Amino acid sequence: MKKIRVVLAACAGVALSMSVGASLASAAGGTISGTVKYDGTAPAPKPVEVTKDKEVCGLHQHFQEDLIVDSSGGIANAVVIVKGAKGDMKPGDVTFDQKGCDYVPHVLAFPAGSTVKIVNSDGILHNIHTYSTANPSFNMAQPKFKKVIEQKVEKPEVIKVTCDAHSWMHGWWVATDTPYFAVTDDKGNYTIKDVPAGDYTVEVWQEKLGTDDQKASVKDGATATTNFSMKPKG
């Protein structure tokens, strides 16, 4: 019986050690979350005229997407980046779709070094035209038989993307120099997990409103709330 108790005690000790280790591992790093809201009364979205390929592009109403604000003031498609936060970049493949003659998503954020898979879901002629300085710009036709074009983005940069075939189509690629970033949802919410403990500058970018930043202190296992209020510059 004594030998059995010793074995059970040893097993319990191993289990406790594993439990403590798992708890410590799960507590490593913290979370930054919050909202990005519009300061004031946001302008109503403006409709755009479909002037080409109406049999595909005209199946739904199109609106300008440079500032999308919900009823509570939340701003969609703003990119929040934890500046200077170091971590495993893990670049990979990300998808930028042309669907219903809109870019989906309108703003695509990813670690620098990733490959953008540009998909033509519409079955009509599109044309991908990027405007960049740190990375090579490219301008390429994508007919319906060329379902996917791949483009690697090596360096951090905010890149505007347009379609020369459909003037109302524009979107953005945001290549970051840190893995700690997020794009706000349709209510302006964001969450960035597993940020190493430390003091940071958290920056938000929005295509029409520019940038803003705040300080945030991250502690292991805790959530730091960082909210932004943005309005037109000047």
XYZ file of C-alpha atoms in Angstrom:
234
model
C 0.000 0.000 0.000
C 2.868 2.391 0.825
C 4.410 1.861 -2.624
C 1.039 2.563 -4.297
C 0.637 5.812 -2.321
C 4.132 6.934 -3.356
C 3.379 6.249 -7.026
C 0.038 8.086 -6.815
C 1.696 11.040 -5.087
C 4.369 11.164 -7.779
C 1.722 11.098 -10.516
C -0.211 13.852 -8.765
C 2.964 15.906 -8.560
C 3.600 15.484 -12.297
C -0.002 16.426 -13.080
C 0.224 19.503 -10.857
C 3.496 20.508 -12.506
C 1.971 20.095 -15.960
C -1.092 22.095 -14.908
C 1.008 24.942 -13.545
C 3.175 24.904 -16.684
C 0.127 25.046 -18.931
C -1.322 27.874 -16.867
C 1.905 29.855 -17.098
C 2.105 29.226 -20.853
C -1.462 30.366 -21.405
C -0.793 33.533 -19.401
C 2.211 34.505 -21.562
C 1.259 37.589 -23.505
C -1.799 39.777 -23.221
C -4.617 41.166 -25.350
C -5.304 44.616 -26.743
C -8.904 45.257 -27.723
C -11.226 48.166 -28.235
C -13.208 50.139 -30.765
C -12.538 52.695 -33.466
C -15.369 55.243 -33.659
C -16.221 58.312 -35.670
C -16.180 61.620 -33.803
C -19.319 63.415 -34.956
C -22.051 62.650 -37.437
C -20.718 60.418 -40.183
C -21.658 61.233 -43.767
C -24.144 58.902 -45.433
C -22.560 56.441 -47.870
C -22.641 57.719 -51.423
C -23.938 55.441 -54.181
C -21.736 54.934 -57.222
C -22.853 54.442 -60.789
C -22.156 51.154 -62.523
C -20.987 52.059 -66.005
C -19.704 48.731 -67.326
C -20.505 45.007 -67.283
C -23.919 45.738 -65.806
C -25.037 42.119 -66.202
C -22.554 41.224 -63.435
C -21.686 44.490 -61.692
C -25.235 45.830 -61.651
C -26.780 42.995 -59.651
C -26.543 45.045 -56.450
C -26.168 48.684 -55.450
C -22.594 49.891 -54.991
C -21.495 52.522 -52.485
C -18.253 54.322 -51.802
C -16.357 52.300 -49.187
C -13.764 54.839 -48.067
C -15.646 55.507 -44.801
C -18.155 52.957 -43.483
C -19.716 53.884 -40.136
C -22.457 51.926 -38.351
C -25.336 53.360 -36.311
C -23.246 53.412 -33.105
C -20.375 55.266 -34.775
C -18.109 52.242 -35.251
C -15.741 52.502 -38.209
C -15.207 49.401 -40.334
C -11.978 48.510 -42.154
C -9.599 50.489 -39.939
C -6.242 48.787 -39.363
C -4.874 48.726 -35.805
C -1.176 47.911 -35.400
C 0.901 47.423 -32.245
C 4.016 49.326 -33.255
C 7.326 47.728 -32.352
C 5.825 44.498 -31.011
C 8.183 41.662 -31.931
C 7.011 38.156 -32.776
C 7.023 35.389 -35.343
C 5.852 37.046 -38.571
C 4.526 33.856 -40.219
C 3.883 35.273 -43.703
C 1.608 33.101 -45.809
C -1.100 33.213 -48.465
C -3.960 35.715 -48.160
C -6.950 36.124 -50.497
C -8.160 39.299 -52.184
C -11.314 38.543 -54.155
C -13.091 40.426 -56.933
C -16.696 39.531 -56.277
C -19.742 41.368 -57.569
C -17.326 44.020 -58.871
C -16.223 44.870 -55.342
C -12.985 44.006 -53.559
C -13.514 41.497 -50.760
C -12.206 42.405 -48.282
C -12.024 46.124 -48.981
C -8.965 46.355 -46.701
C -6.629 43.359 -46.504
C -3.931 43.363 -43.790
C -1.154 40.786 -43.581
C 2.481 40.344 -42.475
C 5.048 41.581 -44.986
C 6.445 38.683 -47.001
C 2.996 37.209 -47.626
C 1.622 36.276 -51.034
C -1.663 37.839 -52.100
C -3.853 35.445 -54.090
C -5.934 37.764 -56.292
C -9.112 35.897 -57.244
C -11.487 36.747 -60.081
C -14.862 35.358 -58.980
C -16.827 37.451 -61.473
C -15.908 35.746 -64.738
C -15.356 39.090 -66.506
C -12.261 41.114 -67.307
C -10.751 42.860 -64.279
C -7.439 44.689 -64.035
C -5.318 44.834 -60.893
C -3.366 48.071 -60.522
C -1.346 48.704 -57.343
C 0.222 51.984 -56.242
C 3.266 51.449 -54.045
C 6.769 52.746 -53.406
C 8.496 50.279 -51.071
C 7.282 47.338 -53.166
C 7.173 47.149 -56.975
C 3.869 48.368 -58.397
C 2.136 46.199 -60.929
C -0.664 46.608 -63.438
C -2.078 43.373 -64.801
C -5.182 42.355 -66.709
C -7.105 39.414 -65.240
C -9.507 37.930 -67.798
C -12.054 35.327 -66.754
C -9.828 32.389 -67.668
C -7.109 33.613 -65.290
C -8.859 32.701 -62.058
C -5.984 33.519 -59.686
C -2.962 35.823 -59.867
C -0.346 35.639 -57.112
C 1.688 38.631 -55.969
C 4.231 38.573 -53.148
C 4.523 41.714 -51.011
C 7.954 41.721 -49.409
C 8.086 45.031 -47.520
C 5.783 46.804 -45.036
C 3.620 49.371 -46.797
C 0.080 50.672 -47.284
C -0.832 49.981 -50.920
C -3.804 51.320 -52.833
C -5.394 48.909 -55.327
C -7.701 49.850 -58.215
C -9.330 48.204 -61.194
C -8.692 50.048 -64.456
C -11.680 48.266 -66.010
C -14.181 49.419 -63.333
C -13.510 52.917 -62.030
C -15.469 52.571 -58.763
C -13.431 49.585 -57.545
C -10.677 50.386 -55.108
C -9.235 48.690 -52.052
C -6.147 48.555 -49.866
C -3.393 46.151 -48.884
C -1.656 46.856 -45.572
C 1.584 44.882 -45.217
C 2.807 45.125 -41.623
C 6.202 44.733 -39.949
C 4.653 42.992 -36.924
C 2.266 40.047 -36.508
C 0.223 42.036 -33.980
C -2.473 43.816 -35.965
C -6.207 43.656 -36.664
C -8.831 45.098 -39.012
C -11.975 46.469 -37.369
C -15.265 44.695 -38.018
C -18.468 46.355 -39.220
C -19.090 47.741 -35.702
C -15.598 49.149 -35.290
C -14.383 46.448 -32.894
C -10.947 44.834 -32.899
C -8.950 42.341 -30.810
C -5.222 41.584 -30.949
C -4.153 38.539 -28.922
C -0.895 37.129 -27.534
C 0.937 40.464 -27.510
C 4.196 40.213 -25.503
C 4.082 42.106 -22.227
C 5.406 45.641 -22.511
C 4.606 49.262 -23.252
C 3.618 50.070 -26.832
C 2.285 52.677 -29.191
C -0.916 51.397 -30.806
C -1.629 53.016 -34.164
C -4.840 53.066 -36.168
C -4.965 53.801 -39.911
C -8.118 54.617 -41.867
C -7.991 55.424 -45.556
C -9.936 58.691 -45.334
C -9.241 59.833 -41.767
C -5.498 59.128 -41.655
C -3.719 57.840 -38.544
C -3.962 58.215 -34.786
C -2.111 56.545 -31.928
C -2.303 55.839 -28.220
C -0.087 54.277 -25.586
C -0.948 50.854 -24.192
C 0.617 48.780 -21.418
C 0.273 45.027 -21.930
C 0.503 42.560 -19.045
C 0.612 38.769 -19.280
C -2.844 37.233 -19.109
C -4.627 40.597 -19.068
C -6.562 42.724 -21.565
C -5.662 46.342 -22.267
C -8.534 48.402 -23.679
C -7.552 50.965 -26.282
C -10.357 52.946 -27.911
C -9.953 55.450 -30.721
C -12.093 58.384 -31.807
C -11.360 59.671 -35.313
C -12.491 62.660 -37.316
C -11.399 64.345 -40.544
C -8.054 66.093 -40.322
C -7.993 69.860 -40.538
